[in-house]
Amino acid sequence: MIPEPFAPVFYALVYILVAPIFGGLIAGIDRKVTARMQGRVGPPILQPFYDVGKLFEKENPVVTVTQNFYVLSYVVFMVVAGALFFSGGDMLLVIFAFTLSHIFIVLGAYASYSPYSHVGAERELLQIIAYEPMIILTAVGMYMVTKSFFVSTIVASQVPIILYLPGVFVGYLIVLTIKLRKSPFDLSTSHHAHQEIVKGVTTDFAGPNLGKIEIAHWYEYVFLLGVIWLFFAWNPLIAVVAILVAYFLEILIDNTMARVKWQLMLRSAWIIAGTLGLVNLGVLYYLGMVVVP
Amino acid sequence: MQILNLLLYLILFPLIAALFLLVERRDSGRTLIVQLSAIAIGIVSLVLLVLGFNRDTLLYAVGSEPVSQVMFIIEMVLAVFILYLGIRYRKSLTVVLILLQAGLLVWFETSLAGHLHIENNLFVDQFSIIMALIIGIIGTLICVYAVGYMETYHNRHKEIRDRRGIFFGILFIFLAAMFGLVFSNNLLWVFFFWEITTICSFLLIGYSETEEATNNSFLALSMNLLGGVAFMASIIYLAIADPSGNLLDLNYLLTTGKAIALVPAVLICFAGITKAALMPFSSWLVGAMVAPTPVSALLHSSTMVKAGVYIIVRFAPVLSGTTEGLMIALVGGLTFALASFIAISQNNAKKVLAYSTIANLGLIVACAGVGTYNLMWVAILLIIFHAIAKSLLFLCVGTVENRIGSRNIEDMGGLIVRMPKIAIMMFIGMAGMFLAPFGMVISKWAAIEAFITAPFGLIFIAILAFGGSATVFFWSKWMGKIISVMRDQTVIEDTVKKEKWAVLYILTGLVVVICLIFPLISSILIEPFVLHIYGQTAGLSQANLTIMLMMLCLLMIMPFSMLFYGKGAKPPALPYMGGRPMNDSMHFAGSIGISREVVLSNYYLEKMFGEERLFMTGASLCWALLLIAGILLLGVIL
């Protein structure tokens, strides 16, 4: 195997190289399944790669040069967050890097001063504050079970975390809908072609910049699904099944729900974090669970 | 002895500077005095750091009898002065409170003080040094900035009486009082300096003499006097408990007198809550924004509210593990969450800053109230990071306000084009307040890790999770406003004075540098202090520190990527306007041939995060918590 001190670097590198491939495939499968649900044939599985490839061949029109900087920072910090996660780093640090990366895409949208990207940016911020508490509570829940914030320890734990954190898991799945930009929570920008604010945050990005945003999404998919893995880390087989089921559910929800207003999104996300998440943690806390991995 | 001289110097030198400033009439003379004193004070506080960081708590005997007499006389004179103003402006609440406080003081002096003998009146430890650095560097930088600011201020506001001599005099008295407060070991002395800061802030808030300013200054005064009464009560309690006066020795009280310290600790923390403007007393700090901006910067970052949290953090070991401490922590926690929510709904830049300050002070008090060793570490870290970033933000907003004549965030659109340097500094300051890997996020992170092992910590983690996300929202949308690129704008920051730039550069540099060197500050100042009190100490793990540093470096390299994009780029495209024809000055063809300008406004979510409703909720909940603490306290006394 890999010598101990290099393992984190190795895993980080693997993530950086392999995640976009996985992420792109997930996006492709997503589009295919969605198409089938809608009674269409759908594009080839590799279509996302063709799309991004084509985007990079185009010219790069910008409203202001600073947009390039924001997009690049978005990608870079998304990769940093994911790499930290897969190298076994501190969950909280991962979450903060993840937030930082999203702030950059929001700033990029604000910078252009188009009404569509502006509304998209405001909504993206609302989405961030909607999901962030639940994600932090997820990390805290993992800590309560495994006594560590480090992904390396959590993933090595032989405890079936899901049994201790069922509420947190459901809460995480619900905010995952926000994160994956799925209906009913695809407010800031949508993969579907029926958004009232054109393309929301990404309205004023085109060509290579848009391609970079797509690649960042691929990295993001892999990271977000990696968190699901943690709940089932004691048994890889179940973990894979859980990820597949969870993602299928997300697609199903996406295709059966109508987009909601931001008020409902924020309230429901916070209520879920406040009930499912906090009650679950409260019970654990109360019982003083000491589970030694 | 050497260090004692430094302490005396830091307390007395600003007073001498203040005397000169009170009489100096010329602008040039004033500028010179302020700059020289700032340098002198800054350097001496650094010398104090170099000489004192590796010592244990040092106690100093200073002739207490004559000094205490002088303090008593000054307090009486000030009481008469306040009484006069209270009657003149018909502020009955102030009159009642000052009479009550003065009465208590006179009764104390005549019947109790006779037997008291306190040997060591001054002390210094790492925490005092940290506070001294904040006061001595950030406080004086703000004073230097204020010189230029006040000139512009009076040019713009001809209707306001020019009393700059008094203004700068009070600023330096304020600094002296703050030094006194953090170096005093005798609680009576702490109380004296405490009252001086109250009165200084009262005078500074009312500087413009408008009706609003006068009312707000009296509001601040009344609330702080209420805290002063509680402080006085705790001194009387201690003097009665031990007539020899040993318990009034702060160091003795905190190390050996813990059993009896709970009641006075809670009373003093109540005073701290009023001074730190936590709910239900937050309205005075919000109202204080009528003052000239350097005053706000001073109140928010290095003086006044920091005195409040300083004393609460001092008493944290006493509060640790008690129900009363939990109540105080909950007041802090609630204040953090609600003030962060309220900040979302505000479009007045200074008000947003005010609520953000209140929120952060709440977080510090929440940490101190729970009072475990690692939370104490977090609390001190928060004090440092907050002081730097917040002073920078206030001074930037002040500069912007002087240029564009508005403190409304909506008017700051495209600041990156109009005032690029200021905008970038504001950007860094805001990043310091909520983005990884800057200071406040480091503290938030450490707070989560510390609360998770503390009793009832889950409540505070929930508060941090929700309140923390609110801070992300209001800072980011403000950032978005200043960086949105509008065309056809001219640069209007050329007229900003040299010394103002110098101050702003230094503070911006500090925001970044402090993130790089905070492990050092932690290991030479905070950790020894916490170790001394609790016998164990906290810190972030080495692996995480390395990653943070790498992130910070990455963040600093990223802007250079713009250099590559600049070359051979095509002229920028126009923003998407739904296909309507538009021109460079952001006018688009509207219906029936009318040309309209694009006007974008941020979300303020009034209905959900409205100030009035949330403040009422917070105030009533916090009063209830304080009441519970009070009842518990009565139980202890009886």
XYZ file of C-alpha atoms in Angstrom, chain A residues 27-167:
141
model
C -24.290 14.064 -14.928
C -24.665 12.001 -18.089
C -26.569 9.223 -16.374
C -28.686 11.844 -14.630
C -29.674 13.301 -17.990
C -30.433 9.900 -19.429
C -32.605 8.809 -16.505
C -34.369 12.174 -16.463
C -35.077 11.837 -20.183
C -36.508 8.376 -19.703
C -38.733 9.630 -16.903
C -40.005 12.275 -19.287
C -40.529 9.753 -22.082
C -37.603 10.953 -24.171
C -34.670 8.987 -25.514
C -32.126 11.394 -23.994
C -28.559 12.232 -24.972
C -25.669 9.768 -24.869
C -24.167 9.168 -21.437
C -21.005 10.993 -22.473
C -22.894 14.087 -23.618
C -21.694 16.274 -20.650
C -18.095 15.712 -21.770
C -18.926 16.667 -25.360
C -20.693 19.786 -24.085
C -17.843 20.933 -21.908
C -15.319 20.131 -24.636
C -17.235 22.334 -26.998
C -17.508 25.131 -24.452
C -13.749 25.252 -24.184
C -13.427 25.692 -27.946
C -15.517 28.842 -27.872
C -14.318 32.347 -27.171
C -14.613 33.759 -23.678
C -16.867 36.795 -23.603
C -17.014 38.512 -20.200
C -18.804 41.528 -18.818
C -15.794 42.320 -16.669
C -12.392 40.642 -16.549
C -12.818 40.015 -12.834
C -15.389 37.346 -13.695
C -12.547 35.112 -14.853
C -10.956 35.417 -11.444
C -14.162 34.563 -9.605
C -14.846 31.512 -11.747
C -11.303 30.265 -11.449
C -11.432 30.702 -7.659
C -14.746 28.874 -7.587
C -13.237 25.872 -9.337
C -10.012 25.950 -7.357
C -11.675 26.070 -3.954
C -14.231 23.482 -4.944
C -11.311 21.191 -5.786
C -9.596 22.165 -2.529
C -12.714 21.313 -0.515
C -13.161 17.984 -2.242
C -9.474 17.113 -2.065
C -9.444 17.913 1.637
C -12.428 15.672 2.117
C -10.985 12.747 0.222
C -7.592 13.099 1.835
C -9.282 12.614 5.195
C -9.202 16.188 6.421
C -11.290 17.999 8.996
C -14.979 18.048 8.038
C -15.494 21.588 9.317
C -12.572 22.873 7.292
C -14.003 21.100 4.261
C -17.345 22.825 4.821
C -15.726 26.243 5.159
C -13.716 25.753 1.969
C -16.891 24.579 0.259
C -18.726 27.755 1.351
C -15.791 29.899 0.243
C -15.936 28.369 -3.199
C -19.650 29.136 -3.508
C -19.179 32.704 -2.384
C -16.877 33.143 -5.391
C -19.482 32.036 -7.907
C -21.989 34.347 -6.212
C -19.549 37.248 -6.451
C -18.941 36.417 -10.105
C -22.659 36.702 -10.730
C -22.933 39.977 -8.802
C -20.006 41.423 -10.727
C -21.801 41.338 -14.056
C -24.648 43.642 -13.000
C -27.242 41.878 -15.107
C -30.637 41.637 -13.395
C -30.808 37.931 -14.140
C -27.487 37.038 -12.629
C -28.194 39.447 -9.765
C -31.399 37.658 -8.786
C -29.585 34.385 -9.321
C -26.831 35.507 -6.952
C -29.295 36.530 -4.256
C -31.057 33.208 -4.580
C -27.802 31.289 -4.541
C -26.967 33.023 -1.258
C -30.359 32.063 0.113
C -29.619 28.497 -0.897
C -26.285 28.632 0.874
C -27.824 29.811 4.118
C -30.593 27.256 3.715
C -28.310 24.238 3.494
C -25.320 25.313 5.571
C -26.773 24.675 9.058
C -27.770 21.138 8.102
C -24.340 20.389 6.665
C -22.644 21.650 9.822
C -25.023 19.550 11.925
C -24.108 16.552 9.769
C -20.447 17.055 10.601
C -21.314 17.498 14.274
C -23.368 14.304 14.180
C -20.437 12.387 12.718
C -18.306 13.760 15.526
C -20.763 12.646 18.162
C -20.660 9.110 16.894
C -16.980 8.766 16.065
C -15.449 11.436 18.334
C -13.611 12.966 15.435
C -14.111 15.601 12.775
C -11.503 13.980 10.575
C -12.900 12.183 7.575
C -10.078 9.656 7.818
C -11.256 8.594 11.279
C -14.937 8.702 10.393
C -14.465 6.530 7.342
C -12.352 4.035 9.249
C -14.987 3.688 11.946
C -16.607 0.268 12.124
C -19.761 1.779 13.620
C -22.817 1.844 11.371
C -23.161 5.636 11.624
C -26.486 5.630 9.802
C -28.136 3.836 12.725
C -27.180 6.658 15.053
C -27.932 9.447 12.636
C -31.069 8.529 10.679
C -32.595 12.000 11.148
